[in-house]
mmCIF file of C-alpha atoms in Angstrom:
data_model
loop_
_atom_site.group_PDB
_atom_site.id
_atom_site.type_symbol
_atom_site.label_atom_id
_atom_site.label_comp_id
_atom_site.label_asym_id
_atom_site.label_seq_id
_atom_site.Cartn_x
_atom_site.Cartn_y
_atom_site.Cartn_z
ATOM 1 C CA MET B 1 -40.282 -73.825 65.394
ATOM 2 C CA ALA B 2 -40.736 -75.501 61.882
ATOM 3 C CA ASP B 3 -43.215 -76.544 59.064
ATOM 4 C CA GLY B 4 -45.726 -78.561 61.017
ATOM 5 C CA GLY B 5 -43.576 -81.766 61.043
ATOM 6 C CA THR B 6 -41.556 -83.442 63.967
ATOM 7 C CA ASP B 7 -40.257 -79.842 65.003
ATOM 8 C CA ASP B 8 -43.367 -78.749 65.821
ATOM 9 C CA VAL B 9 -44.512 -82.239 67.830
ATOM 10 C CA GLY B 10 -41.252 -81.762 70.159
ATOM 11 C CA ALA B 11 -41.986 -78.544 70.775
ATOM 12 C CA ARG B 12 -45.400 -79.239 72.129
ATOM 13 C CA LEU B 13 -43.980 -82.214 74.093
ATOM 14 C CA GLU B 14 -41.407 -79.668 75.414
ATOM 15 C CA ARG B 15 -44.680 -77.256 76.102
ATOM 16 C CA ARG B 16 -46.301 -80.327 78.000
ATOM 17 C CA ILE B 17 -43.727 -81.483 79.687
ATOM 18 C CA GLU B 18 -42.977 -77.954 81.482
ATOM 19 C CA GLU B 19 -47.148 -77.690 82.204
ATOM 20 C CA LEU B 20 -47.301 -81.218 83.883
ATOM 21 C CA LEU B 21 -44.134 -80.110 86.157
ATOM 22 C CA ASP B 22 -45.721 -76.976 86.925
ATOM 23 C CA ALA B 23 -49.142 -78.782 88.478
ATOM 24 C CA ARG B 24 -47.280 -80.697 90.572
ATOM 25 C CA ALA B 25 -44.861 -79.980 93.913
ATOM 26 C CA PRO B 26 -41.452 -78.947 93.240
ATOM 27 C CA THR B 27 -40.572 -82.518 94.476
ATOM 28 C CA SER B 28 -42.099 -84.325 92.003
ATOM 29 C CA SER B 29 -41.737 -85.990 88.812
ATOM 30 C CA ILE B 30 -43.509 -87.069 85.637
ATOM 31 C CA CYS B 31 -42.873 -90.302 83.137
ATOM 32 C CA PRO B 32 -42.650 -89.107 79.370
ATOM 33 C CA SER B 33 -45.617 -91.051 78.911
ATOM 34 C CA ASP B 34 -47.181 -88.459 81.031
ATOM 35 C CA ALA B 35 -46.749 -85.674 78.160
ATOM 36 C CA ALA B 36 -47.453 -88.154 75.185
ATOM 37 C CA ARG B 37 -50.347 -89.157 76.702
ATOM 38 C CA ALA B 38 -51.341 -84.659 77.290
ATOM 39 C CA GLU B 39 -51.096 -84.405 73.808
ATOM 40 C CA ASP B 40 -52.409 -87.442 72.189
ATOM 41 C CA ALA B 41 -54.403 -89.782 74.549
ATOM 42 C CA ASP B 42 -55.027 -92.128 71.429
ATOM 43 C CA GLY B 43 -51.533 -92.531 70.138
ATOM 44 C CA TRP B 44 -49.347 -91.862 72.931
ATOM 45 C CA ARG B 45 -47.217 -94.636 72.363
ATOM 46 C CA ASP B 46 -45.992 -93.176 69.378
ATOM 47 C CA LEU B 47 -45.397 -90.120 71.107
ATOM 48 C CA MET B 48 -42.219 -92.034 73.067
ATOM 49 C CA PRO B 49 -39.347 -91.260 71.719
ATOM 50 C CA ALA B 50 -40.451 -87.991 71.135
ATOM 51 C CA ALA B 51 -41.144 -87.356 74.563
ATOM 52 C CA ARG B 52 -37.858 -88.791 75.493
ATOM 53 C CA ASP B 53 -36.104 -86.443 73.351
ATOM 54 C CA ALA B 54 -38.341 -83.129 74.309
ATOM 55 C CA ALA B 55 -37.181 -84.185 77.739
ATOM 56 C CA GLY B 56 -33.176 -84.217 76.427
ATOM 57 C CA ARG B 57 -33.180 -80.965 74.835
ATOM 58 C CA LEU B 58 -34.781 -79.647 78.490
ATOM 59 C CA VAL B 59 -32.022 -81.265 80.207
ATOM 60 C CA ALA B 60 -29.945 -79.923 78.090
ATOM 61 C CA ARG B 61 -31.340 -76.615 78.298
ATOM 62 C CA GLY B 62 -30.841 -77.447 82.511
ATOM 63 C CA ALA B 63 -34.823 -77.173 82.939
ATOM 64 C CA VAL B 64 -35.192 -80.826 83.883
ATOM 65 C CA GLN B 65 -33.670 -83.364 85.044
ATOM 66 C CA VAL B 66 -34.427 -87.324 83.766
ATOM 67 C CA THR B 67 -33.839 -89.868 86.508
ATOM 68 C CA GLN B 68 -34.213 -94.025 86.642
ATOM 69 C CA ARG B 69 -34.431 -95.304 89.940
ATOM 70 C CA GLY B 70 -33.813 -92.300 91.783
ATOM 71 C CA GLU B 71 -30.321 -91.398 89.967
ATOM 72 C CA VAL B 72 -29.910 -88.722 87.434
ATOM 73 C CA VAL B 73 -29.212 -90.745 83.704
ATOM 74 C CA ASP B 74 -29.522 -89.521 80.247
ATOM 75 C CA VAL B 75 -31.979 -90.084 78.761
ATOM 76 C CA ALA B 76 -30.794 -90.792 75.109
ATOM 77 C CA THR B 77 -28.909 -93.773 76.509
ATOM 78 C CA ALA B 78 -31.504 -94.810 79.455
ATOM 79 C CA ARG B 79 -32.822 -98.050 78.635
ATOM 80 C CA GLY B 80 -36.641 -99.302 80.594
ATOM 81 C CA PRO B 81 -39.053 -96.284 82.300
ATOM 82 C CA VAL B 82 -37.103 -92.821 82.866
ATOM 83 C CA ARG B 83 -38.833 -90.468 85.342
ATOM 84 C CA ILE B 84 -38.553 -86.913 84.767
ATOM 85 C CA ARG B 85 -38.540 -83.500 87.010
ATOM 86 C CA ARG B 86 -36.853 -80.240 88.049
ATOM 87 C CA PRO B 87 -33.575 -80.084 88.937
ATOM 88 C CA ARG B 88 -32.443 -80.461 92.930
#
């Protein structure tokens, strides 16, 4: 992606989500904060909106689902904690 800006962070977070899911059982899920922490252990809180955006792009490609209390939700409108998993 582009020039060292947000697009690069977003692409890195997409890769982190994929890597974290690949390292877990197919039935497991992760929190967007797991990807943010893997990217920046100290500044992960600032990356949370970008991590949720990255999950949304992966949903659009069919690579993941975002859930809340076990139900698939739209990450763009979900409020509160969400989980990311492989499609089932």
